[in-house]
Amino acid sequence: MALKYGCSINSAVEDENSEENSPLLQKEAEELSVPPKCCSARCNLAIMMFFGFAVVYGLRVNLSVAMVAMVNGTNSQPSLNGSETHECPGALNSSSQSPDQLDGVPRYNWDSQMQGMLLGAFFFGYLFTQIPGGYLSGHFGGRIFLGGGVLCTAILTLLTPLAAELGARWLFALRALEGFGEGVTYPAMMAMWACWAPPLERARLMSLSGAGGNFGAFVSFPLTGFICHSLGWPAVFYWCGGAGCLWAILWFILVSDDPRKHPRISDQEKEYIVNTIGSEGGSHGWSVPLLPMLLSVPLWAIIITQMCSNWSYYTLLTSLPTYMDTVLHFDLRQNSFLSALPYLGGWLFSVLSGVIADNLLERELMGVTAIRKIFTVVGMVVPAGFLVAVAFSGCSGGLAVTFLTLSSTIGDMRECCLGSLTLLGPSQEFLPQLLWVNLLKTTL
């Protein structure tokens, strides 16, 4: 399918000064009657995506907490110069306390290096499906890729206890395959919102759906700790895998790629979405402007920003429970609850920032570019300061958790900028660029 607007990245620069007065925004605000948002098909899609990404992050982080219960505490840390040392000697190592471990549950003698490799294995697979999965989602629709990615990852999660029993290499391979399956989820979401999100609702719809990731981490950390303590760590993967399979079934039953194909959408809402998005909501075609994309300074600015922000986000996501265990020495239940607090703040603030961004646009108080830059700068600089403060918190667990929570909370205001506000330009044209962002930001 040929592109009406072409694929030149430079055309976005030419239209930058006029995007604040986009015909789509004016048409939506002045000519079309806005159908109710409550119980609408587009809001139902956002809610389904919200719970989908909650499941995605539950499948992603379950190993981070379960690892504390899976390893033999006496062998989990290599000693320095033949003697055991503790960063905070005032507390006992929680991983060696038997009340948090069930009898008969297997444990493994994995040192810190092996644990790091297993926790990072997910991203080895996650890296390779960003571009092809997102590219194919933009052409064929994101429904099958988002649902299929979650379903495949959930099925593999059910096999985690078996892989761990077979050995660390098998578990590494399994986690890499899980990342391979999940790599298509966020690009597929972008492809679907290009067809579903009216311009003045994109920030709040995409913030709501993307906030499911933080909600999933917030729920999964304490729930995983509770299941490990009550039922043993293998049950964690059975519960998470089962939840993923159930969500995937509901997704394929209830969701359509395009509002024109949705069997339960009202005629008023269908007309509203189709007319406000226009021809931008179709397939992006097969041609990709690789050279202009590689030479685009604004695109590289977005990529570098996302790489830096995801460095801190994914480091905390995978290693925060280990930090709580081996440095601050919280027990398993305290560990899982306190590890979840930063994601509670991030979940709430990401939804709020999307609403604020849309309101600023609707009232014409600020332009798209100004909102994008301000939200991104504040969401990068302020959290970085709080992360630096964590290094000076010493052995004060309360202070460290406070700084980490503030960092994650404020940092999530930038998420509504990349995914939604940048899509206010021609959506077909932006999708190939977004795929590069999703790929390169995960290379770390």
Tab-separated table of C-alpha atoms in Angstrom:
chain	number	residue	atom	x	y	z
A	1	MET	CA	0.000	0.000	0.000
A	2	ALA	CA	1.552	3.259	-1.072
A	3	LEU	CA	1.885	6.042	1.426
A	4	LYS	CA	-0.144	9.142	0.848
A	5	TYR	CA	2.334	11.305	2.734
A	6	GLY	CA	5.484	9.564	1.605
A	7	CYS	CA	8.233	8.333	3.927
A	8	SER	CA	10.670	11.194	4.126
A	9	ILE	CA	11.684	11.972	7.670
A	10	ASN	CA	12.407	15.541	6.605
A	11	SER	CA	8.742	16.243	6.007
A	12	ALA	CA	8.155	16.132	9.743
A	13	VAL	CA	10.583	19.025	10.142
A	14	GLU	CA	8.806	21.068	7.510
A	15	ASP	CA	5.471	20.568	9.294
A	16	GLU	CA	6.807	21.165	12.790
A	17	ASN	CA	5.692	24.777	13.024
A	18	SER	CA	2.224	23.947	11.785
A	19	GLU	CA	1.543	20.862	13.918
A	20	GLU	CA	0.062	22.947	16.709
A	21	ASN	CA	-2.643	24.056	14.217
A	22	SER	CA	-3.159	20.603	12.756
A	23	PRO	CA	-6.332	20.255	10.662
A	24	LEU	CA	-7.075	17.066	12.587
A	25	LEU	CA	-7.117	18.926	15.891
A	26	GLN	CA	-9.293	21.718	14.524
A	27	LYS	CA	-11.685	19.320	12.840
A	28	GLU	CA	-12.058	17.242	15.957
A	29	ALA	CA	-12.638	20.236	18.190
A	30	GLU	CA	-14.901	22.271	15.932
A	31	GLU	CA	-16.794	20.013	13.517
A	32	LEU	CA	-17.238	16.555	15.015
A	33	SER	CA	-19.336	15.644	18.025
A	34	VAL	CA	-17.237	13.710	20.521
A	35	PRO	CA	-18.910	10.429	21.578
A	36	PRO	CA	-18.907	9.510	25.285
A	37	LYS	CA	-15.597	8.115	26.499
A	38	CYS	CA	-17.059	5.887	29.210
A	39	CYS	CA	-17.534	2.296	27.978
A	40	SER	CA	-16.453	3.308	24.461
A	41	ALA	CA	-14.571	0.857	22.253
A	42	ARG	CA	-11.388	2.951	22.371
A	43	CYS	CA	-11.447	3.116	26.170
A	44	ASN	CA	-12.134	-0.607	26.375
A	45	LEU	CA	-9.100	-1.142	24.158
A	46	ALA	CA	-6.995	1.010	26.504
A	47	ILE	CA	-8.201	-0.998	29.493
A	48	MET	CA	-7.427	-4.296	27.751
A	49	MET	CA	-3.955	-2.999	26.923
A	50	PHE	CA	-3.547	-1.785	30.507
A	51	PHE	CA	-4.120	-5.264	31.897
A	52	GLY	CA	-2.132	-6.767	29.033
A	53	PHE	CA	0.961	-4.774	29.927
A	54	ALA	CA	0.359	-5.513	33.595
A	55	VAL	CA	0.627	-9.192	32.650
A	56	VAL	CA	3.648	-8.457	30.436
A	57	TYR	CA	5.548	-6.868	33.303
A	58	GLY	CA	4.433	-9.568	35.692
A	59	LEU	CA	5.951	-12.147	33.347
A	60	ARG	CA	9.046	-9.992	33.075
A	61	VAL	CA	9.786	-9.318	36.748
A	62	ASN	CA	8.620	-12.533	38.427
A	63	LEU	CA	12.124	-13.982	38.270
A	64	SER	CA	13.604	-10.905	39.985
A	65	VAL	CA	11.794	-11.649	43.260
A	66	ALA	CA	11.685	-15.422	42.847
A	67	MET	CA	15.472	-15.422	42.444
A	68	VAL	CA	15.813	-14.464	46.110
A	69	ALA	CA	13.973	-17.669	47.052
A	70	MET	CA	15.551	-19.838	44.331
A	71	VAL	CA	19.179	-19.460	45.347
A	72	ASN	CA	20.979	-21.006	48.282
A	73	GLY	CA	21.666	-17.987	50.491
A	74	THR	CA	25.009	-19.277	51.713
A	75	ASN	CA	26.385	-19.487	48.182
A	76	SER	CA	24.646	-16.618	46.404
A	77	GLN	CA	27.412	-14.084	46.932
A	78	PRO	CA	31.109	-14.582	46.215
A	79	SER	CA	33.280	-13.485	49.093
A	80	LEU	CA	36.048	-10.925	48.730
A	81	ASN	CA	39.624	-12.037	49.586
A	82	GLY	CA	38.254	-15.221	51.099
A	83	SER	CA	36.193	-13.482	53.770
A	84	GLU	CA	32.494	-12.663	53.794
A	85	THR	CA	31.666	-8.943	53.895
A	86	HIS	CA	28.390	-7.071	54.261
A	87	GLU	CA	27.599	-3.628	52.940
A	88	CYS	CA	25.261	-3.040	55.879
A	89	PRO	CA	26.548	-5.312	58.681
A	90	GLY	CA	23.807	-4.293	61.092
A	91	ALA	CA	21.368	-6.801	59.612
A	92	LEU	CA	21.499	-10.465	58.791
A	93	ASN	CA	21.328	-11.634	55.214
A	94	SER	CA	17.653	-12.305	54.622
A	95	SER	CA	18.329	-14.929	51.985
A	96	SER	CA	19.769	-17.204	54.664
A	97	GLN	CA	16.763	-16.943	56.953
A	98	SER	CA	14.791	-20.156	56.813
A	99	PRO	CA	11.311	-18.762	57.669
A	100	ASP	CA	11.078	-17.282	54.165
A	101	GLN	CA	11.868	-20.602	52.494
A	102	LEU	CA	9.571	-23.630	52.229
A	103	ASP	CA	10.969	-27.078	52.861
A	104	GLY	CA	11.142	-29.321	49.819
A	105	VAL	CA	11.400	-26.447	47.335
A	106	PRO	CA	14.551	-26.756	45.190
A	107	ARG	CA	17.306	-24.178	45.578
A	108	TYR	CA	20.330	-23.625	43.398
A	109	ASN	CA	23.942	-22.658	44.002
A	110	TRP	CA	24.052	-19.724	41.578
A	111	ASP	CA	26.580	-17.026	42.404
A	112	SER	CA	25.972	-13.317	41.774
A	113	GLN	CA	27.396	-13.456	38.251
A	114	MET	CA	25.120	-16.321	37.239
A	115	GLN	CA	22.098	-14.570	38.772
A	116	GLY	CA	22.906	-11.446	36.771
A	117	MET	CA	23.141	-13.450	33.565
A	118	LEU	CA	19.791	-15.141	34.195
A	119	LEU	CA	18.075	-11.843	35.042
A	120	GLY	CA	19.513	-10.222	31.924
A	121	ALA	CA	18.760	-13.134	29.589
A	122	PHE	CA	15.302	-11.730	28.882
A	123	PHE	CA	16.769	-8.704	27.115
A	124	PHE	CA	18.942	-10.784	24.801
A	125	GLY	CA	15.758	-12.010	23.161
A	126	TYR	CA	13.849	-8.769	23.643
A	127	LEU	CA	16.356	-6.959	21.441
A	128	PHE	CA	15.765	-8.940	18.247
A	129	THR	CA	12.002	-8.663	17.740
A	130	GLN	CA	11.610	-4.899	18.164
A	131	ILE	CA	12.102	-3.964	14.515
A	132	PRO	CA	10.531	-6.959	12.707
A	133	GLY	CA	7.638	-7.269	15.143
A	134	GLY	CA	6.809	-3.580	15.084
A	135	TYR	CA	7.265	-3.334	11.333
A	136	LEU	CA	4.931	-6.256	10.664
A	137	SER	CA	2.443	-4.899	13.215
A	138	GLY	CA	2.284	-1.654	11.306
A	139	HIS	CA	1.524	-3.518	8.091
A	140	PHE	CA	-0.740	-6.370	9.224
A	141	GLY	CA	-2.142	-4.889	12.437
A	142	GLY	CA	-0.980	-5.159	16.033
A	143	ARG	CA	-3.723	-7.395	17.443
A	144	ILE	CA	-2.164	-10.729	16.540
A	145	PHE	CA	1.360	-9.626	17.461
A	146	LEU	CA	0.490	-8.145	20.857
A	147	GLY	CA	-1.777	-11.037	21.800
A	148	GLY	CA	0.530	-13.661	20.341
A	149	GLY	CA	3.585	-12.180	22.054
A	150	VAL	CA	1.921	-12.321	25.469
A	151	LEU	CA	0.535	-15.822	24.858
A	152	CYS	CA	3.887	-17.277	23.798
A	153	THR	CA	5.652	-15.659	26.764
A	154	ALA	CA	3.001	-16.980	29.157
A	155	ILE	CA	3.347	-20.533	27.861
A	156	LEU	CA	7.128	-20.367	28.218
A	157	THR	CA	6.746	-18.999	31.752
A	158	LEU	CA	4.861	-22.159	32.721
A	159	LEU	CA	8.001	-24.107	31.794
A	160	THR	CA	10.334	-22.048	34.018
A	161	PRO	CA	10.514	-24.502	36.977
A	162	LEU	CA	11.348	-27.340	34.574
A	163	ALA	CA	14.057	-25.271	32.878
A	164	ALA	CA	15.584	-24.328	36.240
A	165	GLU	CA	15.674	-27.989	37.240
A	166	LEU	CA	17.453	-28.878	33.986
A	167	GLY	CA	20.139	-26.280	34.623
A	168	ALA	CA	21.059	-22.617	34.368
A	169	ARG	CA	21.735	-22.829	30.625
A	170	TRP	CA	18.218	-24.065	29.972
A	171	LEU	CA	16.757	-21.295	32.107
A	172	PHE	CA	18.881	-18.705	30.297
A	173	ALA	CA	17.616	-19.953	26.930
A	174	LEU	CA	14.014	-19.978	28.148
A	175	ARG	CA	14.212	-16.400	29.455
A	176	ALA	CA	15.768	-15.254	26.172
A	177	LEU	CA	12.855	-16.838	24.290
A	178	GLU	CA	10.428	-15.035	26.604
A	179	GLY	CA	12.089	-11.751	25.722
A	180	PHE	CA	11.861	-12.707	22.058
A	181	GLY	CA	8.098	-13.053	22.444
A	182	GLU	CA	7.589	-9.862	24.444
A	183	GLY	CA	9.686	-7.732	22.108
A	184	VAL	CA	6.752	-7.163	19.765
A	185	THR	CA	4.302	-5.920	22.395
A	186	TYR	CA	5.090	-2.205	22.643
A	187	PRO	CA	5.596	-1.663	18.887
A	188	ALA	CA	2.297	-3.505	18.309
A	189	MET	CA	0.593	-1.166	20.752
A	190	MET	CA	1.865	1.858	18.794
A	191	ALA	CA	0.580	0.376	15.541
A	192	MET	CA	-2.865	-0.160	17.016
A	193	TRP	CA	-3.159	3.334	18.499
A	194	ALA	CA	-2.236	4.804	15.125
A	195	CYS	CA	-5.610	3.419	13.981
A	196	TRP	CA	-7.619	3.940	17.169
A	197	ALA	CA	-6.529	7.094	19.040
A	198	PRO	CA	-8.079	10.480	18.091
A	199	PRO	CA	-5.389	13.203	18.161
A	200	LEU	CA	-6.656	15.014	21.264
A	201	GLU	CA	-6.997	11.768	23.226
A	202	ARG	CA	-3.736	10.077	22.308
A	203	ALA	CA	-1.748	11.096	25.364
A	204	ARG	CA	-4.324	9.916	27.886
A	205	LEU	CA	-5.242	6.717	26.002
A	206	MET	CA	-1.636	5.681	25.477
A	207	SER	CA	-0.621	6.722	28.986
A	208	LEU	CA	-3.459	4.631	30.405
A	209	SER	CA	-2.542	1.570	28.368
A	210	GLY	CA	1.208	1.933	28.953
A	211	ALA	CA	0.682	2.512	32.684
A	212	GLY	CA	-0.274	-1.126	32.933
A	213	GLY	CA	3.443	-1.911	32.974
A	214	ASN	CA	4.028	-0.017	36.217
A	215	PHE	CA	0.796	-1.393	37.661
A	216	GLY	CA	1.930	-4.908	36.782
A	217	ALA	CA	5.289	-4.376	38.463
A	218	PHE	CA	3.577	-2.856	41.515
A	219	VAL	CA	1.258	-5.864	41.878
A	220	SER	CA	3.758	-8.536	40.834
A	221	PHE	CA	6.505	-7.692	43.317
A	222	PRO	CA	4.469	-8.187	46.529
A	223	LEU	CA	2.327	-10.950	45.013
A	224	THR	CA	5.424	-12.873	43.957
A	225	GLY	CA	6.897	-12.501	47.433
A	226	PHE	CA	3.664	-13.733	49.019
A	227	ILE	CA	3.425	-16.744	46.682
A	228	CYS	CA	7.091	-17.645	47.246
A	229	HIS	CA	6.562	-17.504	50.999
A	230	SER	CA	3.252	-19.398	50.995
A	231	LEU	CA	3.405	-21.857	48.101
A	232	GLY	CA	7.037	-21.939	47.013
A	233	TRP	CA	8.721	-20.173	44.102
A	234	PRO	CA	7.582	-22.622	41.342
A	235	ALA	CA	3.967	-21.533	41.934
A	236	VAL	CA	4.916	-17.969	40.925
A	237	PHE	CA	5.507	-19.007	37.340
A	238	TYR	CA	2.373	-21.142	37.163
A	239	TRP	CA	0.183	-18.260	38.370
A	240	CYS	CA	1.816	-15.677	36.088
A	241	GLY	CA	1.748	-17.987	33.070
A	242	GLY	CA	-1.897	-18.864	33.664
A	243	ALA	CA	-2.847	-15.176	33.932
A	244	GLY	CA	-1.095	-14.460	30.639
A	245	CYS	CA	-2.927	-17.251	28.832
A	246	LEU	CA	-6.291	-16.079	30.190
A	247	TRP	CA	-5.658	-12.474	29.116
A	248	ALA	CA	-4.599	-13.580	25.611
A	249	ILE	CA	-7.868	-15.497	25.130
A	250	LEU	CA	-9.922	-12.438	26.130
A	251	TRP	CA	-7.779	-10.217	23.909
A	252	PHE	CA	-8.422	-12.238	20.756
A	253	ILE	CA	-12.160	-12.387	21.515
A	254	LEU	CA	-12.738	-8.710	22.338
A	255	VAL	CA	-10.232	-6.673	20.294
A	256	SER	CA	-10.092	-5.648	16.623
A	257	ASP	CA	-7.223	-4.072	14.682
A	258	ASP	CA	-9.306	-1.270	13.210
A	259	PRO	CA	-12.459	0.574	14.340
A	260	ARG	CA	-14.009	-0.199	10.956
A	261	LYS	CA	-13.818	-3.927	11.744
A	262	HIS	CA	-14.965	-3.776	15.373
A	263	PRO	CA	-18.294	-5.633	15.740
A	264	ARG	CA	-19.498	-3.735	18.829
A	265	ILE	CA	-18.454	-0.125	18.185
A	266	SER	CA	-21.168	2.500	17.782
A	267	ASP	CA	-21.555	4.266	14.435
A	268	GLN	CA	-20.954	7.631	16.118
A	269	GLU	CA	-17.647	6.545	17.664
A	270	LYS	CA	-16.512	4.832	14.471
A	271	GLU	CA	-17.169	7.980	12.427
A	272	TYR	CA	-15.444	10.127	15.042
A	273	ILE	CA	-12.261	8.014	15.084
A	274	VAL	CA	-12.074	7.477	11.323
A	275	ASN	CA	-12.649	11.141	10.464
A	276	THR	CA	-10.245	12.594	13.034
A	277	ILE	CA	-7.424	10.198	12.169
A	278	GLY	CA	-8.115	10.183	8.431
A	279	SER	CA	-5.799	8.301	6.110
A	280	GLU	CA	-3.050	8.178	8.735
A	281	GLY	CA	-4.621	5.171	10.383
A	282	GLY	CA	-3.869	2.668	7.636
A	283	SER	CA	-0.936	0.442	6.854
A	284	HIS	CA	2.460	2.103	6.594
A	285	GLY	CA	3.455	0.125	3.481
A	286	TRP	CA	6.615	-1.872	2.928
A	287	SER	CA	9.148	0.874	2.173
A	288	VAL	CA	11.269	2.161	5.062
A	289	PRO	CA	13.398	5.345	4.723
A	290	LEU	CA	16.493	3.878	6.376
A	291	LEU	CA	19.046	6.502	5.293
A	292	PRO	CA	16.937	9.571	6.200
A	293	MET	CA	16.140	7.962	9.537
A	294	LEU	CA	19.791	7.292	10.308
A	295	LEU	CA	20.677	10.891	9.418
A	296	SER	CA	17.849	12.471	11.404
A	297	VAL	CA	19.139	14.436	14.411
A	298	PRO	CA	15.704	14.670	16.136
A	299	LEU	CA	15.258	10.915	15.832
A	300	TRP	CA	18.648	10.238	17.408
A	301	ALA	CA	17.813	12.687	20.195
A	302	ILE	CA	14.738	10.594	21.027
A	303	ILE	CA	16.709	7.345	20.788
A	304	ILE	CA	19.502	8.509	23.098
A	305	THR	CA	16.997	9.891	25.600
A	306	GLN	CA	15.107	6.613	25.676
A	307	MET	CA	18.297	4.564	25.980
A	308	CYS	CA	19.377	6.591	29.004
A	309	SER	CA	15.995	6.469	30.709
A	310	ASN	CA	15.599	2.744	30.111
A	311	TRP	CA	19.065	2.062	31.475
A	312	SER	CA	17.905	3.149	34.944
A	313	TYR	CA	14.376	1.763	34.589
A	314	TYR	CA	15.339	-1.769	33.595
A	315	THR	CA	18.260	-1.874	36.026
A	316	LEU	CA	15.847	-1.198	38.871
A	317	LEU	CA	13.231	-3.523	37.430
A	318	THR	CA	15.581	-6.514	37.385
A	319	SER	CA	17.973	-5.770	40.255
A	320	LEU	CA	15.976	-3.872	42.897
A	321	PRO	CA	14.879	-7.025	44.796
A	322	THR	CA	18.488	-8.239	44.848
A	323	TYR	CA	19.602	-4.835	46.201
A	324	MET	CA	16.917	-5.000	48.890
A	325	ASP	CA	18.064	-8.491	49.827
A	326	THR	CA	21.850	-8.367	49.696
A	327	VAL	CA	22.502	-4.728	50.694
A	328	LEU	CA	19.573	-3.563	52.819
A	329	HIS	CA	18.772	-7.096	54.074
A	330	PHE	CA	14.982	-6.927	54.021
A	331	ASP	CA	13.227	-10.262	54.360
A	332	LEU	CA	11.385	-11.696	51.372
A	333	ARG	CA	7.987	-10.159	52.160
A	334	GLN	CA	9.404	-6.734	53.030
A	335	ASN	CA	11.636	-6.931	49.965
A	336	SER	CA	8.787	-7.578	47.535
A	337	PHE	CA	6.536	-4.880	49.035
A	338	LEU	CA	9.189	-2.157	49.137
A	339	SER	CA	10.401	-3.052	45.638
A	340	ALA	CA	6.854	-2.372	44.410
A	341	LEU	CA	6.518	1.159	45.827
A	342	PRO	CA	8.451	2.943	43.021
A	343	TYR	CA	6.085	1.437	40.454
A	344	LEU	CA	2.969	2.504	42.333
A	345	GLY	CA	4.096	6.113	42.039
A	346	GLY	CA	5.116	5.626	38.412
A	347	TRP	CA	1.746	4.116	37.540
A	348	LEU	CA	-0.272	6.960	39.045
A	349	PHE	CA	1.950	9.728	37.705
A	350	SER	CA	2.121	8.347	34.164
A	351	VAL	CA	-1.685	8.404	33.880
A	352	LEU	CA	-1.842	11.892	35.380
A	353	SER	CA	0.838	13.255	33.035
A	354	GLY	CA	-1.077	12.012	29.990
A	355	VAL	CA	-4.221	13.818	31.138
A	356	ILE	CA	-2.245	17.015	31.799
A	357	ALA	CA	-0.588	16.869	28.382
A	358	ASP	CA	-3.922	16.490	26.592
A	359	ASN	CA	-5.477	19.329	28.595
A	360	LEU	CA	-2.606	21.649	27.713
A	361	LEU	CA	-3.179	20.834	24.051
A	362	GLU	CA	-6.951	21.200	24.205
A	363	ARG	CA	-6.707	24.614	25.859
A	364	GLU	CA	-3.907	25.654	23.484
A	365	LEU	CA	-1.756	26.748	26.429
A	366	MET	CA	1.335	25.073	24.966
A	367	GLY	CA	2.315	23.478	21.690
A	368	VAL	CA	3.087	19.844	21.076
A	369	THR	CA	6.828	20.390	20.767
A	370	ALA	CA	7.041	22.452	23.964
A	371	ILE	CA	5.090	19.854	25.971
A	372	ARG	CA	7.235	17.072	24.575
A	373	LYS	CA	10.487	18.781	25.520
A	374	ILE	CA	9.425	19.962	28.976
A	375	PHE	CA	7.974	16.615	30.031
A	376	THR	CA	11.045	14.763	28.768
A	377	VAL	CA	13.616	17.067	30.413
A	378	VAL	CA	11.844	17.115	33.777
A	379	GLY	CA	11.272	13.358	33.578
A	380	MET	CA	14.993	12.775	33.014
A	381	VAL	CA	16.855	15.328	35.153
A	382	VAL	CA	14.858	15.210	38.395
A	383	PRO	CA	14.810	11.378	38.646
A	384	ALA	CA	18.543	11.301	37.942
A	385	GLY	CA	19.110	13.529	40.983
A	386	PHE	CA	17.133	11.186	43.220
A	387	LEU	CA	19.053	8.163	41.920
A	388	VAL	CA	22.329	9.881	42.816
A	389	ALA	CA	20.896	10.558	46.266
A	390	VAL	CA	20.326	6.813	46.739
A	391	ALA	CA	24.084	6.292	46.607
A	392	PHE	CA	24.459	8.582	49.631
A	393	SER	CA	21.611	7.063	51.652
A	394	GLY	CA	23.940	4.519	53.228
A	395	CYS	CA	22.193	1.739	55.114
A	396	SER	CA	19.007	3.729	55.682
A	397	GLY	CA	16.405	1.545	54.011
A	398	GLY	CA	13.626	4.102	54.419
A	399	LEU	CA	15.652	6.861	52.806
A	400	ALA	CA	16.752	4.651	49.905
A	401	VAL	CA	13.191	3.509	49.200
A	402	THR	CA	11.939	7.112	49.354
A	403	PHE	CA	14.499	8.314	46.820
A	404	LEU	CA	13.837	5.352	44.512
A	405	THR	CA	10.082	5.940	44.676
A	406	LEU	CA	10.406	9.655	43.878
A	407	SER	CA	12.762	8.875	40.998
A	408	SER	CA	10.419	6.341	39.380
A	409	THR	CA	7.336	8.479	40.010
A	410	ILE	CA	8.600	11.652	38.366
A	411	GLY	CA	10.435	9.734	35.646
A	412	ASP	CA	7.233	8.324	34.236
A	413	MET	CA	5.949	11.716	33.108
A	414	ARG	CA	8.192	11.419	30.056
A	415	GLU	CA	6.433	8.287	28.815
A	416	CYS	CA	3.444	10.165	27.414
A	417	CYS	CA	5.758	12.218	25.178
A	418	LEU	CA	7.445	9.603	23.007
A	419	GLY	CA	4.497	7.312	22.490
A	420	SER	CA	1.626	9.763	22.038
A	421	LEU	CA	2.601	13.322	21.288
A	422	THR	CA	5.037	12.368	18.564
A	423	LEU	CA	2.231	10.471	16.853
A	424	LEU	CA	0.461	13.758	16.249
A	425	GLY	CA	2.399	13.921	13.012
A	426	PRO	CA	1.598	11.495	10.158
A	427	SER	CA	1.266	8.183	11.983
A	428	GLN	CA	2.220	6.024	9.009
A	429	GLU	CA	5.419	7.955	8.566
A	430	PHE	CA	6.406	7.872	12.212
A	431	LEU	CA	6.006	4.125	12.787
A	432	PRO	CA	9.301	3.064	11.141
A	433	GLN	CA	11.121	5.683	13.220
A	434	LEU	CA	9.438	4.422	16.385
A	435	LEU	CA	10.640	0.913	15.616
A	436	TRP	CA	14.230	2.130	15.614
A	437	VAL	CA	13.653	3.834	18.958
A	438	ASN	CA	12.244	0.624	20.447
A	439	LEU	CA	15.160	-1.410	19.116
A	440	LEU	CA	18.056	0.840	20.059
A	441	LYS	CA	16.753	1.760	23.513
A	442	THR	CA	16.924	-1.948	24.517
A	443	THR	CA	20.468	-2.593	23.303
A	444	LEU	CA	21.760	-1.698	26.759
